[in-house]
Coordinates of C-alpha atoms in Angstrom, one line a residue:
M1 CA 11.6 -48.8 -24.5
T2 CA 10.9 -52.5 -23.8
E3 CA 7.6 -53.9 -25.1
A4 CA 6.5 -53.4 -21.8
A5 CA 6.6 -50.5 -21.2
T6 CA 5.8 -49.6 -24.3
S7 CA 2.4 -51.1 -24.0
L8 CA 2.0 -49.4 -20.7
F9 CA 3.0 -45.9 -22.2
K10 CA 0.4 -46.0 -24.6
M11 CA -2.1 -48.0 -22.2
Q12 CA -1.6 -45.0 -19.4
S13 CA -1.6 -42.1 -23.2
A14 CA -5.1 -44.2 -23.5
I15 CA -7.0 -43.2 -20.3
C16 CA -6.3 -40.0 -19.5
D17 CA -9.5 -38.7 -19.7
H18 CA -9.0 -37.0 -23.1
L19 CA -7.5 -34.2 -20.7
Y20 CA -3.6 -35.0 -22.2
T21 CA -1.4 -37.5 -23.9
I22 CA 1.6 -38.3 -23.2
Q23 CA 3.7 -37.1 -26.6
E24 CA 7.8 -36.8 -27.1
I25 CA 8.5 -32.8 -26.5
P26 CA 11.4 -32.1 -28.5
G27 CA 14.9 -31.1 -27.0
K28 CA 12.8 -32.6 -23.4
G29 CA 11.9 -36.2 -23.6
H30 CA 8.5 -37.1 -23.2
G31 CA 5.8 -34.6 -21.5
L32 CA 2.0 -34.3 -20.9
V33 CA -0.1 -31.8 -23.6
A34 CA -3.3 -31.2 -23.8
A35 CA -5.5 -33.1 -25.4
T36 CA -8.1 -30.3 -25.3
T37 CA -9.1 -27.1 -23.8
I38 CA -8.4 -27.4 -20.1
I39 CA -9.9 -24.6 -18.2
K40 CA -8.0 -23.0 -15.1
G41 CA -9.1 -24.5 -11.8
T42 CA -9.4 -27.7 -13.4
R43 CA -8.0 -31.2 -12.4
I44 CA -5.7 -32.5 -14.9
L45 CA -5.5 -36.1 -13.1
S46 CA -5.1 -37.5 -9.2
E47 CA -3.1 -40.2 -9.2
S48 CA -1.1 -43.2 -6.7
P49 CA 2.5 -43.3 -6.5
L50 CA 4.3 -45.8 -7.9
F51 CA 6.4 -45.8 -4.9
R52 CA 7.5 -44.0 -2.5
V53 CA 11.5 -42.9 -1.0
P54 CA 12.7 -40.7 1.0
R55 CA 13.6 -37.3 1.1
G56 CA 16.8 -35.1 2.0
G57 CA 18.6 -36.4 5.2
S58 CA 19.3 -40.3 3.7
S59 CA 23.0 -41.3 3.3
K60 CA 22.9 -42.4 -0.4
K61 CA 23.7 -46.5 0.5
Y62 CA 20.0 -46.3 2.6
L63 CA 18.5 -44.4 -0.4
R64 CA 20.0 -47.0 -2.6
N65 CA 19.2 -49.9 -0.8
S66 CA 15.6 -48.9 -1.0
I67 CA 15.1 -47.9 -3.7
S68 CA 16.4 -51.2 -5.1
K69 CA 14.3 -52.7 -3.0
K70 CA 11.4 -50.8 -4.0
V71 CA 12.0 -51.2 -8.2
A72 CA 12.7 -55.4 -7.4
A73 CA 8.7 -56.0 -5.6
L74 CA 7.4 -53.6 -9.1
R75 CA 5.1 -55.6 -11.2
E76 CA 7.1 -56.2 -14.6
E77 CA 5.5 -53.7 -16.6
Q78 CA 5.4 -51.4 -13.8
R79 CA 9.6 -51.7 -13.9
Q80 CA 9.6 -50.9 -17.2
A81 CA 8.0 -48.7 -17.4
F82 CA 9.9 -47.2 -14.5
L83 CA 13.2 -47.6 -16.2
S84 CA 11.7 -45.5 -19.0
L85 CA 11.2 -42.6 -17.3
H86 CA 14.5 -39.6 -18.3
N87 CA 17.7 -40.1 -16.2
S88 CA 19.8 -36.6 -16.0
F89 CA 22.7 -38.4 -13.2
E90 CA 23.6 -40.9 -15.4
D91 CA 26.6 -40.6 -13.6
E92 CA 24.8 -42.4 -10.8
D93 CA 26.6 -45.5 -9.8
R94 CA 22.8 -47.3 -10.2
P95 CA 20.3 -46.4 -12.9
E96 CA 16.9 -46.0 -10.5
L97 CA 18.8 -44.0 -8.3
G98 CA 19.5 -41.5 -10.9
R99 CA 15.9 -42.1 -11.9
V100 CA 14.9 -41.4 -8.8
R101 CA 16.9 -38.3 -7.8
T102 CA 16.0 -36.8 -11.3
N103 CA 11.5 -37.6 -10.8
A104 CA 10.3 -37.9 -7.5
L105 CA 7.8 -35.4 -6.9
P106 CA 7.6 -34.3 -2.8
L107 CA 4.4 -35.7 -1.3
G108 CA 3.4 -32.3 0.8
S109 CA 5.3 -28.9 2.0
D110 CA 8.8 -29.9 3.2
A111 CA 7.8 -33.4 3.1
T112 CA 10.5 -35.9 3.9
T113 CA 8.9 -37.9 1.9
G114 CA 8.3 -37.9 -2.2
G115 CA 7.1 -40.0 -4.6
I116 CA 7.4 -41.9 -8.2
F117 CA 4.7 -41.4 -10.7
L118 CA 4.3 -43.2 -13.7
D119 CA 2.4 -40.0 -15.5
S120 CA 2.9 -36.5 -13.0
S121 CA 6.8 -37.7 -13.1
R122 CA 7.3 -36.8 -17.1
I123 CA 5.3 -33.2 -16.6
N124 CA 8.2 -30.9 -17.5
H125 CA 8.9 -27.3 -16.0
S126 CA 8.3 -24.2 -16.2
C127 CA 9.8 -21.0 -14.8
N128 CA 6.0 -19.6 -15.8
A129 CA 3.8 -23.0 -15.5
N130 CA 0.6 -23.3 -16.0
A131 CA -0.3 -26.2 -13.8
Q132 CA 0.3 -26.6 -10.4
N133 CA 1.2 -30.5 -8.2
T134 CA 0.3 -30.5 -5.0
W135 CA -0.6 -33.7 -2.6
N136 CA -3.8 -34.8 -1.5
E137 CA -3.0 -36.5 2.0
N138 CA -6.9 -37.1 2.4
L139 CA -6.8 -38.5 -1.3
Q140 CA -3.6 -40.3 -0.9
K141 CA -2.6 -39.0 -4.9
L142 CA -0.8 -36.3 -6.0
T143 CA -3.3 -33.8 -8.0
I144 CA -2.6 -32.0 -10.8
H145 CA -4.9 -28.3 -11.3
A146 CA -4.5 -26.2 -14.3
I147 CA -3.3 -22.8 -12.4
Q148 CA -4.5 -21.2 -15.9
D149 CA -6.4 -21.3 -19.0
I150 CA -4.2 -23.8 -21.6
A151 CA -5.1 -24.1 -24.6
K152 CA -5.2 -27.6 -26.7
G153 CA -1.8 -28.7 -28.1
N154 CA 0.0 -26.7 -24.9
E155 CA 2.8 -28.3 -22.6
I156 CA 1.1 -28.9 -19.0
T157 CA 3.9 -27.7 -17.3
I158 CA 4.9 -27.5 -13.1
F159 CA 7.5 -25.4 -11.3
Y160 CA 10.5 -28.0 -10.0
L161 CA 12.0 -25.8 -7.6
T162 CA 10.7 -24.6 -3.6
T163 CA 11.4 -20.7 -4.4
R164 CA 11.3 -18.1 -6.9
Q165 CA 14.0 -16.2 -7.5
N166 CA 15.3 -14.1 -10.9
R167 CA 16.6 -16.0 -14.2
S168 CA 20.5 -16.5 -12.8
A169 CA 19.4 -18.1 -9.5
R170 CA 17.4 -20.2 -11.3
L171 CA 19.4 -21.2 -13.7
H172 CA 22.0 -22.1 -11.8
A173 CA 19.6 -24.1 -9.3
L174 CA 17.9 -25.8 -11.7
Q175 CA 21.7 -27.1 -13.5
T176 CA 22.0 -28.4 -9.5
D177 CA 19.5 -30.4 -8.6
F178 CA 18.2 -31.2 -12.1
R179 CA 20.9 -30.7 -15.1
F180 CA 18.9 -28.9 -17.2
T181 CA 19.1 -25.8 -18.6
C182 CA 15.7 -24.1 -19.2
S183 CA 14.1 -22.3 -21.8
C184 CA 11.2 -20.8 -20.2
S185 CA 9.1 -17.7 -21.7
L186 CA 9.9 -16.6 -18.8
C187 CA 13.5 -17.6 -18.8
S188 CA 14.0 -16.7 -22.8
L189 CA 12.6 -13.0 -22.5
P190 CA 14.7 -10.6 -24.3
L191 CA 17.4 -8.2 -21.3
D192 CA 15.3 -5.2 -21.1
Q193 CA 12.2 -7.2 -19.8
R194 CA 13.6 -9.7 -18.3
K195 CA 16.3 -7.2 -15.8
T196 CA 12.6 -5.7 -15.1
S197 CA 11.4 -9.6 -14.0
D198 CA 14.4 -10.1 -12.2
E199 CA 14.0 -6.3 -10.5
R200 CA 10.7 -8.2 -9.7
W201 CA 11.8 -11.3 -8.5
D202 CA 15.1 -10.4 -6.6
E203 CA 11.7 -7.8 -4.2
I204 CA 9.2 -11.0 -4.5
H205 CA 11.8 -13.3 -2.7
R206 CA 13.2 -10.0 0.2
L207 CA 9.8 -10.1 0.9
D208 CA 8.2 -13.4 0.8
N209 CA 12.0 -14.3 3.3
S210 CA 10.7 -11.2 5.2
I211 CA 7.1 -12.0 6.3
G212 CA 8.1 -15.0 6.1
N213 CA 10.7 -14.7 9.4
G214 CA 7.7 -14.4 11.5
T215 CA 8.7 -11.4 14.0
G216 CA 6.6 -8.3 12.1
I217 CA 3.6 -10.3 12.9
L218 CA 3.5 -9.0 15.7
S219 CA 6.3 -6.4 15.5
T220 CA 5.5 -4.5 12.8
P221 CA 2.0 -5.6 12.1
L222 CA 0.9 -2.7 9.9
Q223 CA 3.9 -2.6 7.4
T224 CA 3.9 -6.2 6.8
L225 CA 0.7 -6.1 6.1
H226 CA 0.8 -3.6 3.4
D227 CA 4.3 -5.7 2.0
V228 CA 2.0 -8.9 1.5
H229 CA -0.2 -7.0 -0.2
K230 CA 2.7 -5.6 -2.3
L231 CA 3.6 -9.1 -2.8
L232 CA 0.8 -9.5 -4.2
S233 CA 0.5 -7.1 -6.6
L234 CA 4.3 -8.2 -7.9
L235 CA 3.6 -11.7 -8.7
D236 CA 0.5 -10.6 -10.2
D237 CA 2.5 -8.3 -13.0
E238 CA 4.2 -11.2 -12.9
G239 CA 1.2 -13.4 -14.0
F240 CA 1.7 -15.9 -11.7
A241 CA -0.9 -17.4 -9.3
D242 CA 1.1 -20.3 -7.7
A243 CA 0.4 -21.2 -3.9
S244 CA 2.2 -17.5 -3.3
V245 CA -1.0 -16.2 -3.2
P246 CA -3.0 -18.7 -1.4
R247 CA 0.0 -18.7 1.2
A248 CA 0.1 -14.5 0.9
Y249 CA -3.6 -14.6 1.6
Y250 CA -2.6 -16.4 4.7
D251 CA 0.8 -14.6 6.2
A252 CA -2.7 -11.6 5.5
F253 CA -4.8 -13.5 7.9
Q254 CA -2.3 -14.0 10.6
I255 CA -1.4 -10.7 10.6
A256 CA -5.4 -9.7 11.3
I257 CA -6.5 -12.7 13.7
A258 CA -2.8 -12.1 15.7
H259 CA -4.3 -8.7 15.7
G260 CA -7.7 -8.8 17.5
D261 CA -9.0 -7.6 13.3
I262 CA -11.9 -10.4 12.5
A263 CA -13.5 -8.9 9.6
R264 CA -10.3 -8.6 8.1
A265 CA -8.7 -11.8 8.8
R266 CA -12.8 -13.5 7.3
V267 CA -11.9 -12.1 4.0
F268 CA -8.6 -12.8 3.5
A269 CA -9.3 -16.3 4.9
E270 CA -12.0 -16.6 2.2
R271 CA -9.2 -15.5 -0.5
A272 CA -6.2 -18.1 0.7
A273 CA -9.7 -20.7 1.0
S274 CA -11.0 -19.4 -2.8
S275 CA -7.3 -19.0 -4.9
R276 CA -6.5 -22.7 -2.8
A277 CA -8.8 -24.3 -4.3
I278 CA -7.9 -23.6 -8.1
L279 CA -5.0 -24.6 -7.1
E280 CA -6.4 -28.4 -4.9
G281 CA -9.6 -29.0 -5.6
N282 CA -12.2 -28.6 -2.3
D283 CA -11.2 -32.1 -1.1
S284 CA -7.9 -30.9 0.1
P285 CA -7.8 -31.0 3.6
T286 CA -5.6 -27.4 3.3
V287 CA -8.4 -25.8 1.7
Q288 CA -11.3 -26.8 3.9
R289 CA -9.3 -26.0 6.4
M290 CA -9.0 -22.3 5.5
E291 CA -12.9 -22.5 4.9
S292 CA -13.0 -23.2 8.8
L293 CA -10.8 -20.3 9.6
A294 CA -12.9 -18.4 7.2
R295 CA -16.1 -19.0 8.9
N296 CA -14.6 -18.9 12.7
P297 CA -11.7 -16.5 12.6
S298 CA -10.9 -16.6 16.2
Q299 CA -10.8 -20.5 16.2
H300 CA -6.6 -19.7 14.9
M301 CA -4.2 -20.4 18.0
T302 CA -2.5 -16.7 17.1
H303 CA -6.1 -15.2 17.9
G304 CA -5.6 -13.4 21.1
F305 CA -1.7 -12.4 21.0
S306 CA -2.8 -9.1 21.1
E307 CA -6.8 -6.6 20.7
K308 CA -4.7 -3.6 18.7
W309 CA -6.8 -4.3 15.8
R310 CA -10.4 -5.4 17.4
G311 CA -13.0 -5.4 16.2
A312 CA -16.9 -6.9 16.0
G313 CA -16.6 -10.0 12.9
D314 CA -19.7 -7.8 11.1
D315 CA -17.9 -4.6 10.3
I316 CA -17.5 -6.3 6.4
P317 CA -18.5 -3.4 4.7
G318 CA -20.6 -3.3 2.6
E319 CA -20.8 0.3 0.9
L320 CA -18.0 0.2 -0.5
G321 CA -16.5 0.7 -4.1
K322 CA -14.0 -2.3 -4.9
D323 CA -10.8 0.0 -4.4
E324 CA -12.6 1.2 -2.1
F325 CA -12.6 -2.0 -0.7
E326 CA -9.3 -2.3 -0.9
R327 CA -8.3 0.2 0.9
W328 CA -10.1 -1.1 3.9
L329 CA -8.6 -4.0 3.8
W330 CA -5.4 -3.1 3.4
R331 CA -5.5 -1.2 6.0
K332 CA -4.1 2.1 3.5
E333 CA -7.1 4.2 4.2
I334 CA -5.4 7.3 3.7
A335 CA -7.4 10.6 2.3
E336 CA -9.2 9.9 -0.5
V337 CA -11.4 8.8 0.9
S338 CA -12.5 11.6 3.0
Q339 CA -11.3 15.2 1.4
Y340 CA -9.8 15.6 5.4
A341 CA -6.7 12.3 6.6
D342 CA -7.8 11.0 9.2
L343 CA -5.4 11.0 12.2
R344 CA -6.5 7.2 13.6
S345 CA -5.7 6.0 10.1
E346 CA -2.0 3.7 10.6
A347 CA -0.4 4.2 7.1
A348 CA -0.5 7.8 7.4
F349 CA 0.0 8.4 11.7
P350 CA 1.5 5.0 12.4
P351 CA 2.6 4.1 16.5
F352 CA 5.6 3.2 17.0
D353 CA 5.6 -0.5 16.7
D354 CA 5.4 0.3 12.6
L355 CA 7.6 2.9 12.5
P356 CA 10.9 2.5 10.5
E357 CA 14.0 1.3 11.8
E358 CA 16.5 4.3 12.2
N359 CA 19.3 2.2 10.5
D360 CA 17.2 0.0 8.2
I361 CA 15.9 0.9 4.7
S362 CA 12.1 0.3 5.4
L363 CA 10.6 -0.1 1.5
E364 CA 6.6 0.8 3.5
F365 CA 8.1 4.2 4.1
Y366 CA 11.0 4.9 1.6
E367 CA 12.1 4.0 -2.5
S368 CA 15.2 4.6 -4.3
E369 CA 15.3 4.7 -8.9
D370 CA 19.4 4.0 -8.3
G371 CA 19.4 1.4 -5.3
F372 CA 21.5 3.5 -3.8
S373 CA 19.8 6.6 -2.4
Y374 CA 16.6 6.6 -0.5
R375 CA 13.7 9.0 -0.1
P376 CA 10.5 9.2 1.6
C377 CA 7.6 8.1 -0.7
K378 CA 5.3 8.9 1.4
H379 CA 4.9 11.3 4.3
W380 CA 4.1 10.3 8.0
C381 CA 3.8 11.6 11.8
F382 CA 3.5 9.9 15.2
L383 CA 1.3 10.8 17.9
A384 CA 1.1 10.3 21.9
E385 CA 0.4 12.0 24.6
I386 CA 2.5 12.5 27.2
I387 CA 2.9 11.3 30.5
D388 CA 6.2 12.3 32.2
V389 CA 8.5 15.3 31.4
E390 CA 12.2 14.3 32.8
K391 CA 15.0 17.1 32.4
F392 CA 18.6 16.6 33.0
L393 CA 20.9 17.8 30.9
R394 CA 18.4 17.2 27.8
L395 CA 15.4 17.0 27.9
R396 CA 13.2 13.8 27.8
L397 CA 10.0 12.9 26.9
I398 CA 7.7 10.0 28.1
V399 CA 4.7 9.5 25.6
K400 CA 1.8 6.5 24.9
D401 CA 0.9 6.3 21.4
K402 CA -2.1 5.2 20.2
T403 CA -1.5 1.2 21.5
D404 CA -0.7 2.1 25.2
R405 CA 2.7 1.7 23.8
T406 CA 5.2 3.4 26.0
V407 CA 7.8 5.5 24.1
P408 CA 11.1 7.8 25.3
I409 CA 11.6 10.6 23.1
A410 CA 15.2 12.2 23.8
F411 CA 16.0 15.2 22.2
H412 CA 19.2 16.1 20.8
T413 CA 18.3 19.4 18.6
D414 CA 20.9 22.3 19.0
D415 CA 18.6 23.7 22.4
R416 CA 17.9 19.9 24.0
G417 CA 15.3 20.9 23.5
L418 CA 14.9 24.4 25.5
E419 CA 13.2 25.1 22.4
L420 CA 10.1 24.4 23.3
D421 CA 7.8 26.5 25.4
P422 CA 7.4 25.4 28.4
L423 CA 4.4 25.6 28.7
Y424 CA 3.0 23.3 26.1
V425 CA 5.5 20.5 27.5
Q426 CA 3.5 19.0 30.3
K427 CA 1.8 16.2 30.6
G428 CA -1.8 15.3 29.1
F429 CA -0.9 17.0 26.0
T430 CA -0.1 15.3 22.5
V431 CA 3.4 15.5 20.7
A432 CA 3.3 15.1 17.3
I433 CA 6.3 14.0 14.9
L434 CA 7.2 14.0 11.3
Y435 CA 9.5 11.8 9.9
A436 CA 9.6 9.6 13.6
E437 CA 12.1 6.6 13.7
Q438 CA 12.8 4.1 16.3
H439 CA 16.4 4.5 17.6
G440 CA 17.9 1.9 19.6
F441 CA 20.0 3.6 22.6
L442 CA 23.4 2.6 24.7
D443 CA 21.0 1.4 27.7
L444 CA 19.7 -1.3 24.8
S445 CA 16.2 0.8 25.3
V446 CA 14.0 1.3 21.7
G447 CA 12.6 4.8 21.7
I448 CA 13.2 7.6 19.2
R449 CA 15.7 10.5 19.2
H450 CA 14.3 14.2 17.9
E451 CA 16.9 16.2 16.2
N452 CA 15.2 18.6 14.0
P453 CA 13.1 21.1 15.8
T454 CA 10.4 21.6 12.9
A455 CA 9.7 18.4 12.8
I456 CA 7.9 18.7 16.0
K457 CA 4.4 20.4 17.6
I458 CA 2.7 19.8 20.9
F459 CA -0.8 20.4 20.8
P460 CA -2.6 21.0 24.4
L461 CA -5.3 18.5 24.3
P462 CA -4.4 15.0 25.1
L463 CA -4.2 11.9 21.9
G464 CA -7.3 10.8 22.4
E465 CA -9.4 14.5 22.3
L466 CA -7.1 15.0 19.7
L467 CA -8.4 11.6 17.4
I468 CA -12.3 12.3 18.7
L469 CA -11.9 15.6 16.7
S470 CA -10.1 14.0 14.2
D471 CA -13.5 11.6 14.3
K472 CA -15.9 15.1 14.0
V473 CA -14.2 16.1 10.9
Q474 CA -14.4 13.3 9.4
Q475 CA -18.0 13.2 9.7
Y476 CA -18.8 16.7 9.3
T477 CA -16.3 17.4 6.2
R478 CA -17.3 14.8 4.2
E479 CA -19.1 15.4 0.9
L480 CA -21.1 12.1 0.2
K481 CA -22.2 12.9 -3.8
G482 CA -23.3 16.5 -3.2
V483 CA -24.6 16.3 0.5
K484 CA -23.3 17.3 4.0
T485 CA -23.5 16.3 7.3
C486 CA -24.9 19.8 9.9
Q487 CA -22.0 19.7 12.7
G488 CA -25.4 21.2 14.4
C489 CA -28.5 19.0 14.0
N490 CA -26.1 16.4 12.1
Q491 CA -29.3 15.6 9.7
K492 CA -28.1 15.2 5.9
A493 CA -28.2 18.8 4.0
A494 CA -27.4 19.6 0.3
S495 CA -27.0 23.6 0.0
P496 CA -24.9 23.8 4.1
K497 CA -22.7 26.5 5.0
K498 CA -19.8 26.4 6.3
C499 CA -18.1 28.0 8.9
S500 CA -16.3 30.9 8.4
R501 CA -13.6 30.2 11.2
C502 CA -12.5 26.7 10.9
D503 CA -13.6 26.9 7.5
L504 CA -14.4 23.3 8.1
F505 CA -17.7 22.2 9.7
W506 CA -21.1 22.3 7.9
Y507 CA -24.0 23.3 9.1
C508 CA -27.6 24.2 8.2
N509 CA -28.8 27.5 9.6
K510 CA -27.7 30.0 12.4
S511 CA -29.7 27.9 15.3
C512 CA -27.7 25.0 14.1
Q513 CA -24.7 26.6 14.0
I514 CA -25.6 27.6 17.6
A515 CA -26.6 24.6 18.5
G516 CA -23.3 22.8 17.5
W517 CA -20.9 26.7 19.5
N518 CA -23.1 25.6 22.2
E519 CA -23.7 21.9 23.1
N520 CA -22.1 19.9 20.3
G521 CA -18.3 21.0 21.2
H522 CA -17.6 23.3 18.4
K523 CA -16.7 26.1 20.5
A524 CA -13.4 24.5 21.6
D525 CA -13.0 22.3 18.2
C526 CA -12.8 25.7 16.1
K527 CA -9.9 27.5 18.7
L528 CA -8.0 24.0 17.7
L529 CA -8.5 23.5 13.8
K530 CA -7.3 28.2 13.4
D531 CA -3.7 27.4 14.6
P532 CA -2.3 26.2 11.1
D533 CA -0.3 23.0 12.7
L534 CA -3.5 21.1 13.6
R535 CA -4.5 22.0 10.4
R536 CA -1.9 20.9 8.4
L537 CA -2.2 17.2 9.4
F538 CA -5.9 17.5 8.0
L539 CA -4.8 19.1 4.8
M540 CA -1.6 17.0 4.0
K541 CA -1.8 14.3 0.8
W542 CA 0.0 12.3 3.6
D543 CA 0.6 9.4 0.3
V544 CA 2.0 11.8 -1.9
F545 CA 5.0 12.6 -1.3
E546 CA 7.1 15.8 -3.0
D547 CA 9.8 17.1 -0.7
Y548 CA 9.8 17.2 3.8
N549 CA 6.5 18.7 5.2
R550 CA 7.8 21.6 8.5
F551 CA 5.4 22.5 11.6
R552 CA 4.6 26.5 10.4
A553 CA 5.2 27.8 13.4
D554 CA 8.0 30.3 14.6
L555 CA 9.6 28.9 17.6
S556 CA 10.8 31.7 19.0
E557 CA 7.1 33.2 19.1
R558 CA 6.6 29.7 21.7
K559 CA 8.8 30.8 23.9
E560 CA 6.7 34.8 24.2

């Protein structure tokens, strides 16, 4: 290092606001070390580039000439400081080009321009980084923020790669792009821990690619939302809190707002803003945009694409505990919230677009212990109302699901659908199919190919009325802190009596039971609820899979 460069180097180390010093790091050259305890979210530094360079798409000759001109324009002490940066590409015909390839940092996400920095370019890599580098377009500076508490004396590190993958892929990419072998704490895990970590990172990489594809936002929103939730859980398991976290919350925001769910969109935007502020600061234009979306989610360009999840903006529940709120937020409201299942739940009773595809393994519905054989990880049931019946060679039902999606159901059972009681195969009745999957037919249409006669049941009422019955079950069977709701007078009661016929609804006394029976429709409801298959829908633990469930009714009896 020349005298001029040494002088500038010492000056840099002295004016770093006492947060860091530039020191020799064994096996790494120089790096930044915390001079004091740095709290998560602290801006460690903000720095203007010494000069900018094009990234990607430029010929080596153009890049070499461009860099040479920029270096020549520097003051002597700046030039010497630049030349003191590490060069991993000494085989390049010009040392300036090698140093730029080694030290340039991107000026934004997917940026076509990079920058050389006298301090920031000295920050070394770790796959388990404790800091985040971000280009702030408002400041025209690169900012470095602590993404976890950094103890005094610990090295400050960032993540060099654009995607997170397993150890083997990371080592290959770092060797190819930066010519060093990483020995960070994550890459140095014992073999058994490394295997577990790699499995998580493979799943993180798969989920990130699947979510980033974008098609699931509109075609399979519930599954994609649950994929985002799983991605965040895996990141938390690995202890990572970098830009992957706010990006995932923004993905969840886009799913919610695209389908008209203002309430959840607002929460996701708030989380995206708060988690990104830790990484970038409140003056970040991205943070400011997320805060604006949290205030008014409907300004996003995808709002109005669908009204599938439409709700009022003030629908954010305030009375739920933390776990219940998270189940609500991620649309995982299954029977734990109530003793009985809610037929409106899209997790247990998904609409057609959220069903798994027949020839694709969806980890929303299936799991594997060995990576080869799969079985359901939960139960699910498709509900739809019959709108047309076709009988030619085999039975074919045209149905409409909860989202008004029209779907064909083709019967490929041994009896081609004739095993069903014809009195039940009529328009306006509701069909229920356990473990239904999407199937692509030869005519290029998509529907359900039904093969198992014990996995189907037709209930003699429209889908809308069945869902209203489910609402009543939720309202009049729920017990909260020992208090129940009377179906006759709709008042709370601590010691009501239960209907002896359906064994579900509660009444204060005989007069309330009579009122419920004659005035509130329980006579018809009670008759329906005596059906063991319908009761099964309400009583099943949908999120716990031990074996396949089947409808109990004997098909031969249906023919009588």
